[in-house]
XYZ file of C-alpha atoms in Angstrom:
673
model
C 78.625 94.457 22.530
C 81.722 96.595 22.892
C 84.525 95.071 25.047
C 85.102 95.909 28.545
C 86.421 99.141 29.101
C 88.825 97.874 31.869
C 90.440 94.340 31.297
C 88.870 91.089 33.189
C 91.915 89.978 34.782
C 95.088 92.350 35.989
C 98.332 90.617 36.381
C 102.007 91.734 35.622
C 104.381 88.923 34.288
C 107.789 90.493 33.648
C 109.337 87.933 31.379
C 113.125 87.080 31.244
C 114.151 89.667 28.435
C 110.565 90.683 27.804
C 109.904 94.465 27.366
C 106.559 95.353 28.421
C 104.201 94.833 31.314
C 101.091 96.329 32.289
C 100.918 98.132 36.291
C 98.796 96.736 38.542
C 96.311 100.146 39.717
C 97.913 101.912 43.115
C 96.359 101.359 46.144
C 96.345 102.589 49.705
C 99.213 101.327 51.367
C 97.559 101.594 54.740
C 93.552 101.193 56.115
C 91.080 103.188 54.469
C 87.648 104.123 54.956
C 86.625 106.719 53.398
C 82.858 108.219 53.774
C 82.094 105.960 56.517
C 82.557 101.988 55.520
C 82.815 100.171 58.976
C 86.131 98.298 59.416
C 86.301 95.748 61.761
C 88.275 95.589 64.774
C 91.457 93.197 64.851
C 93.578 91.860 67.768
C 97.567 92.087 68.064
C 97.629 88.345 66.200
C 94.754 86.839 64.722
C 92.396 85.885 66.730
C 92.493 82.351 66.574
C 95.412 81.460 68.331
C 96.581 79.390 65.189
C 99.855 77.702 65.935
C 101.908 74.048 66.214
C 103.472 72.609 68.814
C 105.269 69.338 68.699
C 103.597 66.698 70.609
C 105.995 63.492 70.805
C 107.400 64.140 67.651
C 104.541 65.107 65.773
C 103.442 69.258 64.474
C 100.083 69.416 65.783
C 97.942 72.356 64.673
C 96.542 73.960 67.938
C 93.230 76.702 67.487
C 91.369 78.102 70.087
C 93.843 76.645 72.660
C 92.846 73.048 71.491
C 93.521 70.723 68.563
C 92.292 71.760 65.388
C 89.806 68.440 64.761
C 88.392 67.069 61.683
C 85.839 68.628 59.889
C 84.304 65.436 58.403
C 80.884 65.608 60.571
C 79.439 67.483 57.773
C 78.901 64.241 55.917
C 80.027 61.261 58.643
C 78.587 60.698 61.844
C 81.109 58.784 64.273
C 78.387 56.303 66.594
C 80.912 57.864 69.529
C 79.668 60.963 68.534
C 76.675 62.945 68.506
C 75.629 65.942 66.273
C 73.158 68.992 66.086
C 73.176 70.207 62.497
C 72.879 73.850 62.065
C 71.650 73.945 58.737
C 68.456 75.606 58.853
C 66.585 79.017 58.872
C 67.930 81.713 61.471
C 66.909 84.743 62.418
C 68.882 87.322 60.493
C 69.510 91.429 60.735
C 71.907 94.048 59.085
C 74.225 95.782 61.233
C 75.255 98.707 59.195
C 76.108 100.966 61.889
C 77.408 98.769 63.887
C 74.712 99.109 66.886
C 74.418 95.155 68.122
C 76.420 94.667 70.554
C 75.433 97.827 72.361
C 72.100 96.826 71.794
C 72.777 93.305 73.237
C 71.616 91.590 70.344
C 73.919 88.743 71.401
C 72.314 87.842 74.834
C 69.112 84.995 74.886
C 66.416 87.650 76.294
C 66.798 89.983 73.216
C 63.386 90.029 71.182
C 64.001 88.748 67.913
C 61.186 87.847 66.247
C 60.891 91.205 63.897
C 63.940 89.898 62.606
C 64.312 88.579 58.458
C 64.997 84.926 58.529
C 67.790 83.613 56.471
C 69.153 79.801 55.190
C 72.231 78.477 56.485
C 73.942 78.065 54.601
C 73.668 80.898 52.048
C 75.217 83.703 51.143
C 73.579 86.899 52.224
C 74.576 88.374 48.673
C 71.561 86.446 47.161
C 68.768 87.275 49.873
C 68.136 90.370 47.248
C 69.857 90.722 44.561
C 67.716 90.678 41.186
C 69.471 89.837 38.125
C 72.713 88.937 40.176
C 73.661 85.782 37.574
C 72.942 88.332 34.529
C 75.354 90.537 32.485
C 72.432 92.813 31.927
C 71.583 93.190 35.823
C 71.960 96.532 37.837
C 75.315 96.482 39.172
C 75.679 98.042 42.767
C 72.084 97.477 43.950
C 71.026 94.555 46.368
C 72.115 92.969 49.706
C 75.125 91.709 47.038
C 76.470 95.221 48.115
C 75.265 94.743 51.976
C 78.576 95.283 53.863
C 79.914 95.771 57.660
C 77.994 93.698 60.064
C 75.252 90.840 59.864
C 73.605 89.220 62.771
C 72.198 85.555 62.837
C 70.268 83.972 65.601
C 69.221 80.625 66.505
C 67.755 78.388 69.249
C 69.228 74.738 70.320
C 68.038 72.154 72.631
C 70.940 70.903 74.061
C 70.807 66.946 75.535
C 70.768 66.438 78.745
C 73.252 63.474 77.880
C 75.980 66.107 77.024
C 77.139 67.227 80.638
C 79.928 64.662 79.941
C 80.615 65.413 76.962
C 83.642 67.913 75.111
C 81.251 69.961 72.892
C 82.280 72.069 69.903
C 80.815 74.288 67.505
C 81.785 74.194 63.681
C 81.588 76.112 60.755
C 82.884 75.207 57.548
C 83.134 78.879 56.222
C 82.127 82.687 57.740
C 82.999 85.205 55.024
C 84.964 87.458 56.124
C 84.783 87.286 59.741
C 82.764 85.741 62.599
C 82.106 86.446 66.571
C 80.199 83.514 68.326
C 78.354 83.453 71.501
C 76.384 80.931 72.780
C 73.713 82.702 75.590
C 75.629 85.640 75.465
C 79.444 84.094 76.536
C 81.704 84.971 73.623
C 83.430 81.725 72.091
C 85.787 83.471 69.940
C 86.381 84.865 66.546
C 87.041 83.583 63.794
C 89.017 85.505 60.307
C 89.390 84.000 56.673
C 86.367 83.784 54.947
C 87.035 80.261 53.155
C 88.462 78.525 55.954
C 86.443 76.009 58.166
C 86.786 76.725 62.346
C 85.773 75.057 65.587
C 84.609 76.945 68.520
C 85.116 74.595 71.724
C 81.817 75.523 73.833
C 83.063 74.835 77.142
C 81.287 76.731 80.577
C 78.986 77.907 78.379
C 76.968 74.921 77.775
C 74.048 73.950 79.676
C 72.987 70.631 79.214
C 69.180 69.680 78.909
C 68.269 73.210 78.097
C 67.410 75.421 75.217
C 70.162 78.088 74.360
C 70.250 80.956 71.795
C 73.193 81.376 69.467
C 74.060 84.237 68.066
C 76.537 85.149 65.070
C 77.964 88.176 64.065
C 79.434 87.965 60.339
C 81.541 91.003 59.254
C 82.415 91.707 55.704
C 84.288 95.150 54.503
C 83.088 97.198 51.759
C 85.376 96.867 48.300
C 84.317 100.550 47.626
C 83.134 103.534 48.977
C 80.324 103.633 46.279
C 79.905 100.841 43.915
C 78.006 103.018 40.954
C 80.540 106.081 41.363
C 82.495 106.802 37.691
C 85.871 106.554 40.371
C 86.249 103.979 42.281
C 87.123 104.722 46.210
C 88.492 101.217 47.414
C 88.722 100.266 51.051
C 91.191 98.647 52.617
C 92.792 97.116 56.004
C 96.278 95.762 56.569
C 94.923 92.857 58.428
C 92.733 91.408 56.629
C 93.760 88.990 53.892
C 92.625 89.563 51.144
C 93.442 93.715 52.424
C 91.991 95.144 49.532
C 89.811 94.547 46.444
C 90.128 91.797 44.404
C 88.736 90.036 40.887
C 86.284 87.545 42.752
C 82.891 87.934 44.598
C 83.883 88.253 47.938
C 80.269 86.580 49.254
C 79.032 86.686 52.840
C 77.783 85.177 55.488
C 77.319 81.594 56.916
C 77.994 80.351 53.365
C 78.787 76.872 53.983
C 77.064 73.995 56.580
C 77.520 74.476 60.187
C 76.777 71.735 63.376
C 77.640 71.134 66.961
C 79.578 68.222 68.043
C 79.423 65.896 70.782
C 82.369 63.878 71.592
C 83.835 61.861 74.483
C 85.960 63.551 76.591
C 88.867 61.413 75.984
C 88.894 61.569 71.922
C 90.622 61.532 68.539
C 90.716 65.011 67.208
C 92.204 64.527 64.067
C 94.198 61.298 62.474
C 96.533 62.159 60.084
C 97.823 59.745 57.382
C 100.101 58.942 54.688
C 100.257 55.769 52.670
C 103.322 55.520 50.294
C 105.850 52.695 49.353
C 103.674 49.625 50.768
C 102.755 51.076 53.873
C 100.327 53.572 56.015
C 101.884 55.857 58.715
C 99.317 57.103 60.907
C 99.337 59.566 63.890
C 96.023 59.792 65.926
C 96.014 62.876 68.340
C 94.107 62.224 71.188
C 92.946 64.672 73.492
C 92.219 63.969 77.064
C 89.811 66.998 78.431
C 89.000 64.793 81.595
C 90.614 65.084 84.982
C 91.902 61.671 84.717
C 94.660 60.151 82.987
C 93.759 57.450 79.878
C 95.244 54.214 79.662
C 94.221 52.028 76.630
C 94.566 51.209 73.280
C 93.959 52.448 69.840
C 93.537 50.007 66.785
C 94.068 51.577 63.695
C 92.046 49.664 60.844
C 93.736 50.531 57.522
C 90.806 49.480 55.259
C 89.229 46.159 53.873
C 91.072 46.801 50.240
C 94.307 47.502 52.247
C 95.106 43.549 52.190
C 96.269 44.242 56.059
C 94.906 43.350 59.681
C 94.422 46.241 62.164
C 97.036 47.468 63.974
C 96.668 47.753 68.079
C 99.025 49.802 70.265
C 99.049 51.063 73.654
C 97.422 54.968 74.157
C 98.157 56.442 77.284
C 96.937 60.439 77.650
C 97.711 62.225 80.683
C 94.690 64.339 81.970
C 93.936 68.000 80.507
C 96.406 67.424 77.782
C 96.636 66.029 74.188
C 98.660 63.405 72.720
C 99.924 61.278 69.511
C 99.286 57.635 68.862
C 102.044 56.608 66.005
C 100.914 53.671 63.769
C 102.815 52.148 61.227
C 100.832 49.469 58.766
C 102.563 47.291 56.118
C 99.510 48.068 53.040
C 101.855 45.891 50.525
C 98.745 44.428 48.605
C 96.837 48.199 48.776
C 95.446 49.459 45.337
C 97.614 52.690 44.202
C 95.613 56.006 43.494
C 96.355 57.814 40.494
C 94.069 59.864 37.939
C 93.601 56.502 35.888
C 92.432 54.644 39.260
C 91.611 56.583 41.763
C 91.357 53.807 44.547
C 90.579 55.562 48.350
C 90.815 53.663 51.414
C 89.201 54.353 54.973
C 91.024 53.951 57.888
C 89.788 54.162 61.167
C 91.053 54.977 64.435
C 89.214 52.882 67.783
C 90.216 54.059 71.085
C 89.219 51.400 73.782
C 89.735 51.620 77.356
C 91.744 49.005 79.372
C 92.352 46.067 77.004
C 92.073 46.367 73.260
C 88.344 44.698 73.662
C 87.553 46.638 76.173
C 84.769 49.590 76.212
C 84.769 51.371 72.921
C 85.606 55.303 73.661
C 85.743 56.922 69.905
C 86.330 56.403 66.764
C 87.620 58.318 63.921
C 87.597 57.673 60.074
C 89.499 58.910 57.011
C 89.703 58.554 53.369
C 93.118 58.278 52.253
C 95.088 56.641 48.721
C 98.314 55.187 48.439
C 100.461 57.348 45.820
C 104.304 58.360 45.614
C 104.640 61.802 44.637
C 107.852 63.061 44.111
C 109.788 66.253 42.092
C 113.248 65.175 40.250
C 115.050 66.377 36.819
C 112.366 68.899 36.508
C 109.434 66.823 36.471
C 106.216 66.228 38.728
C 105.886 62.351 39.356
C 103.192 60.558 40.373
C 104.022 56.981 41.447
C 107.465 57.178 39.634
C 105.543 58.614 35.841
C 105.789 61.833 34.851
C 102.787 64.240 34.933
C 101.691 67.162 32.656
C 98.744 68.987 34.560
C 96.001 69.976 31.939
C 94.355 72.630 34.291
C 91.719 74.607 35.269
C 91.213 77.869 37.538
C 87.849 77.804 38.884
C 85.832 79.802 40.797
C 83.340 78.080 43.837
C 79.993 80.065 42.697
C 76.873 79.751 40.958
C 74.383 82.395 39.612
C 71.680 80.679 42.009
C 73.433 80.293 45.643
C 76.831 82.014 45.465
C 79.620 79.984 47.024
C 76.490 78.354 48.872
C 76.613 75.210 46.593
C 74.575 72.522 46.446
C 75.561 69.072 45.602
C 74.257 68.458 42.716
C 75.545 71.694 41.779
C 79.222 71.169 42.541
C 78.537 67.680 40.727
C 77.193 69.666 37.813
C 80.301 72.045 37.778
C 83.165 70.021 38.549
C 81.825 68.001 35.548
C 82.668 70.337 33.383
C 86.030 69.606 34.404
C 86.439 65.854 33.279
C 83.976 67.004 30.373
C 87.118 68.758 28.754
C 89.679 66.386 29.174
C 91.524 68.194 32.341
C 93.119 66.329 34.680
C 93.790 68.649 37.884
C 92.491 71.882 38.802
C 93.706 75.121 40.630
C 91.608 76.047 43.892
C 92.339 79.514 43.119
C 92.614 81.564 45.588
C 91.302 80.252 48.765
C 89.868 76.676 50.044
C 86.916 74.878 49.214
C 83.994 72.969 50.658
C 85.452 69.608 51.974
C 82.818 68.054 49.032
C 85.405 69.266 46.430
C 88.634 67.513 47.689
C 86.319 64.524 48.415
C 85.283 64.597 44.707
C 88.485 65.282 43.376
C 89.557 61.913 45.305
C 86.673 59.534 43.752
C 87.640 61.470 40.140
C 90.984 60.850 40.167
C 91.121 64.954 39.758
C 94.612 66.758 40.754
C 94.554 69.419 43.184
C 96.380 72.187 43.750
C 95.058 73.945 46.732
C 95.324 77.989 47.261
C 94.428 80.474 50.225
C 93.453 83.703 50.300
C 96.394 85.378 50.303
C 96.050 87.510 47.153
C 97.644 90.874 45.712
C 99.512 91.601 49.067
C 101.812 94.084 49.082
C 105.350 94.695 50.796
C 103.919 96.249 54.040
C 101.074 93.602 54.494
C 103.387 90.993 53.856
C 105.691 92.089 57.141
C 102.638 92.703 59.135
C 101.450 89.391 58.620
C 104.871 87.414 58.632
C 106.467 89.742 61.510
C 103.203 90.389 64.105
C 99.596 89.370 63.003
C 100.385 86.142 61.287
C 96.702 85.206 59.300
C 98.796 84.008 56.121
C 100.848 81.603 58.477
C 97.540 80.547 60.157
C 95.729 80.246 56.623
C 98.757 78.199 55.622
C 98.753 75.865 58.425
C 95.061 74.939 57.887
C 95.281 74.089 54.649
C 97.474 71.395 54.876
C 96.313 70.398 58.309
C 92.712 70.298 56.639
C 93.279 68.689 53.085
C 96.149 66.249 54.621
C 94.608 63.083 53.846
C 93.292 63.971 50.214
C 96.023 61.821 47.327
C 94.155 64.196 45.069
C 95.848 67.214 46.562
C 99.180 67.339 44.797
C 100.608 71.166 45.510
C 100.478 73.280 48.212
C 99.946 77.471 46.808
C 100.980 79.600 48.669
C 100.258 82.958 47.490
C 98.713 84.924 44.492
C 100.419 87.577 42.371
C 101.109 89.565 45.454
C 103.781 92.969 45.305
C 107.402 92.039 44.863
C 108.804 95.656 45.074
C 112.732 95.435 44.366
C 113.637 97.071 47.669
C 110.878 94.519 49.312
C 112.103 91.540 48.132
C 113.573 90.262 51.348
C 110.458 90.757 53.113
C 108.657 88.919 50.394
C 111.399 86.018 50.679
C 110.568 85.790 54.456
C 107.127 86.285 54.113
C 106.986 83.234 51.667
C 109.349 81.271 53.614
C 107.191 81.617 56.805
C 104.303 80.111 54.863
C 106.499 76.770 53.376
C 107.684 76.072 56.825
C 104.005 76.143 58.188
C 103.016 73.327 55.506
C 105.939 71.569 55.522
C 105.939 71.069 59.065
C 102.432 69.331 59.069
C 102.815 67.628 55.997
C 103.748 64.188 56.108
C 103.898 63.935 52.655
C 106.168 66.700 52.250
C 104.247 67.580 48.847
C 105.591 70.203 46.686
C 104.886 74.001 47.648
C 104.910 76.426 44.760
C 102.588 79.976 44.331
C 101.265 82.000 41.457
C 103.788 84.767 40.933
C 102.899 88.026 39.071
C 106.596 87.474 37.626
C 108.741 84.997 35.811
C 111.653 86.264 37.628
C 110.707 86.002 41.023
C 113.398 86.388 43.116
C 112.027 83.892 45.631
C 111.755 80.833 43.294
C 114.784 79.151 45.051
C 112.391 78.566 47.354
C 110.058 76.896 45.094
C 109.755 73.179 44.612
C 107.348 73.935 41.528
C 107.854 76.827 39.645
C 104.656 78.902 39.089
C 103.641 82.005 37.448
C 100.709 83.614 35.735
C 101.384 84.783 32.086
C 99.100 87.100 29.707
C 101.547 87.522 26.784
C 99.792 88.983 23.803
C 96.916 89.900 26.027
C 97.903 92.349 28.749
C 101.626 92.824 27.090
C 104.394 91.485 25.115
C 103.282 89.178 22.403
C 101.751 85.318 22.062
C 105.310 84.201 21.035
C 107.273 85.725 23.891
C 105.752 82.569 26.038
C 108.299 80.108 24.719
C 111.670 81.896 25.505
C 110.830 82.993 28.527
C 110.054 79.224 29.610
C 113.334 78.395 28.037
C 114.986 81.058 29.854
C 113.465 80.399 33.543
C 114.252 76.540 32.819
C 118.137 77.416 31.797
C 117.851 79.644 35.786
C 116.463 77.086 37.535
C 117.355 73.624 35.468
C 116.232 71.077 38.201
C 113.001 72.698 39.053
C 109.715 72.067 37.417
C 107.832 74.605 35.989
C 103.976 75.257 35.604
C 102.026 78.103 34.267
C 99.420 78.925 37.250
C 97.185 81.498 34.712
C 96.828 82.006 31.361
C 93.456 83.265 29.401
C 92.000 86.238 27.837
C 88.443 86.811 27.391
C 85.043 86.580 25.045
C 81.776 87.847 24.743
C 79.529 84.685 24.134
C 78.298 84.852 21.083
C 80.718 87.369 20.090
C 82.173 85.992 16.449
C 84.870 87.268 13.786
C 88.618 86.815 13.106
C 90.514 85.231 15.203
C 92.630 89.111 15.552
C 89.687 90.369 16.688
C 89.899 91.437 20.441
C 86.507 89.681 22.490
C 85.423 87.707 19.729
C 85.133 83.809 20.832
C 87.857 82.773 18.176
C 90.368 85.343 19.210
C 89.885 83.662 23.074
C 90.079 80.414 21.581
C 93.224 81.066 19.141
C 95.021 82.877 22.080
C 94.848 79.669 24.349
C 95.915 77.404 21.411
C 99.050 79.458 20.617
C 100.312 79.186 24.283
C 99.527 75.613 24.976
C 101.579 74.936 22.173
C 104.435 76.661 23.652
C 104.101 74.930 26.727
C 103.241 71.063 25.258
C 106.252 71.180 23.763
C 108.493 71.880 26.744
C 106.716 69.136 28.322
C 110.352 67.417 29.573
C 110.374 70.369 32.371
C 106.658 72.360 32.517
C 104.845 70.515 34.435
C 101.511 72.003 33.537
C 99.328 74.270 31.967
C 96.026 76.002 33.979
C 93.741 77.954 32.198
C 92.075 81.143 33.311
C 89.451 80.375 33.764
C 86.537 77.105 34.126
C 83.489 79.565 33.609
C 82.626 83.183 33.572
C 83.088 84.840 36.932
C 81.210 87.341 39.393
C 83.619 89.955 40.561
C 83.820 93.772 42.573
C 86.670 94.871 41.707
C 85.884 98.038 40.285
C 85.800 96.977 36.493
C 83.783 94.864 34.067
C 80.524 96.927 35.855
C 78.848 96.913 32.310
C 78.377 93.216 32.461
C 76.841 93.426 36.076
C 80.762 92.996 37.508
C 80.696 89.306 35.645
C 84.639 88.681 33.925
C 83.699 87.159 30.662
C 87.250 85.094 30.428
C 85.679 81.476 30.511
C 85.454 78.462 28.960
C 81.421 78.681 29.724
C 79.142 81.891 30.337
C 78.176 82.029 34.101
C 74.603 81.404 35.091
C 73.969 79.805 31.912
C 76.795 77.639 31.787
C 77.087 77.289 27.945
C 80.134 76.836 25.994
C 82.294 78.981 23.859
C 84.823 78.316 20.937
C 87.826 78.241 23.579
C 85.660 75.185 25.476
C 86.282 72.938 22.487
C 89.753 74.180 21.579
C 90.885 73.205 25.392
C 89.033 69.825 25.019
C 91.002 68.832 22.105
C 94.416 70.232 23.133
C 96.329 66.644 23.343
C 97.988 65.849 27.120
C 101.948 65.537 26.089
C 102.103 63.204 28.805
C 98.781 60.863 27.961
């Protein structure tokens, strides 16, 4: 089979002292929508109003005017709360000409009986796209290429008992952006395809009645014409990513949604940090009532902690938020590690008047006891140096796109442990909460990412100085994944532009996002990013130096990697180094000499050459992240000959069959094992 006309993965790594590099294609510097593709509208700043406030000495994330709550309702139903699942079949209609608002599609009296139907969760890409998972399928046809606006509608019977409740509607994801109405009342807009959001319902709720929920979802087109020989990209300065990228931008309500009714005095979020024999907890309590709350909070550190529950006063003024701090010694609690992934469950219980008084609200969270440090150019867990044998992976299957089922997650993630990996990089977006729970339970370490991929200097400046979506994504990543012991690294960006004249802008952008995650992370996890160069002008800001490298593929020779690592270490001798991407490609079933590009043998040999150089330097290189676990779909303007499938995986896309590199990766010995 003929190799792809264009490379499957584009990157630039300027090695210290290396001669060659391959440039990224030129992209428009400003928003562009030629020949009619619809662009979404944007307010002056990102629409959720995400920000941090100091509440009693604890930094708390607010969004839509309230505390950003825990999203455990997808799996855990607290006994003090009521839940109404929105995972069901909704009415659905594409709106390619953006006529829905003018025609009042958000209002309850609309006759939508002629609309189509769609499941929530699902990606509308898979609604009608024959051959989506096949390398020989027709690229550019079907709902996988339906862009612009689409509308969802459903009706809900609101219990009369919710009159005395604070009610919010939670969505685990909506790609790319979503606006929500209840009986025609606009509740808010969310931007960011892969991060959860919750909208307070407020006065739009009419308990004891049937109400109509309408959601308008938007996805920007990647190109003006997906089948043209010359690609004309569609971009938007405000969006992240702002231009076509080489993964699939699945559209729709791709993860679970529900309505949650909580007491007016409620534990919105429970932050915990377990280390060195202690559990430090912050219960963020909201009082939506008109009266001050004067009660107690009991923190139970969990059955296996060896500690008794702690009881402290909880006084929260009316119409405000407060933080109740609790510190509990847990000297006999087992530590969490990849070899022994012990998790515990902490539960916060609010009671009125006295500790044994009426229960007002509860919130539980899983956590682990572990110590994470960076020192002497090493990443250490519980005092022992780590070497991360890892994989990048994309959250998708041929059958369901990004709306994966639990069985699909179990099968997909099992591939990671089967090859002896101890670490995954969530390139380049947050995953479903199932993934973090799975990693906690299976002892797999995680680097969590956000969608800040391939920004240029103009977008970095816009995000830092005005729009603030990059900061919001960083804040919510750290806030939402805070309690997971498996999450050990925050990744701020992937291969974004470092213009020599724009280096101060780039540094300010990274510093802004780093400050955001550090502000809310009680455990002070290390911060890194997947740089496009080994000579990044902001590496001094990183706790762990991370860069993508493709020596011997896009530029230079395989053997250039070792000297490059040595040069980076010499410049930053105290910092661990992490290879955040490396890989090549092969078409499954194509065999030949390991010097012939595109054969399985060539792909496996290139991995081994790079792995060997990294493993030999494990005293200062903290790990290696292969690109990528499985072949994956993308709309980035190349690989159309394979129906948009990038063939860089250890496994094939739809069938998940192993290539030779799968066995080479499995046999690679972790130097810290």
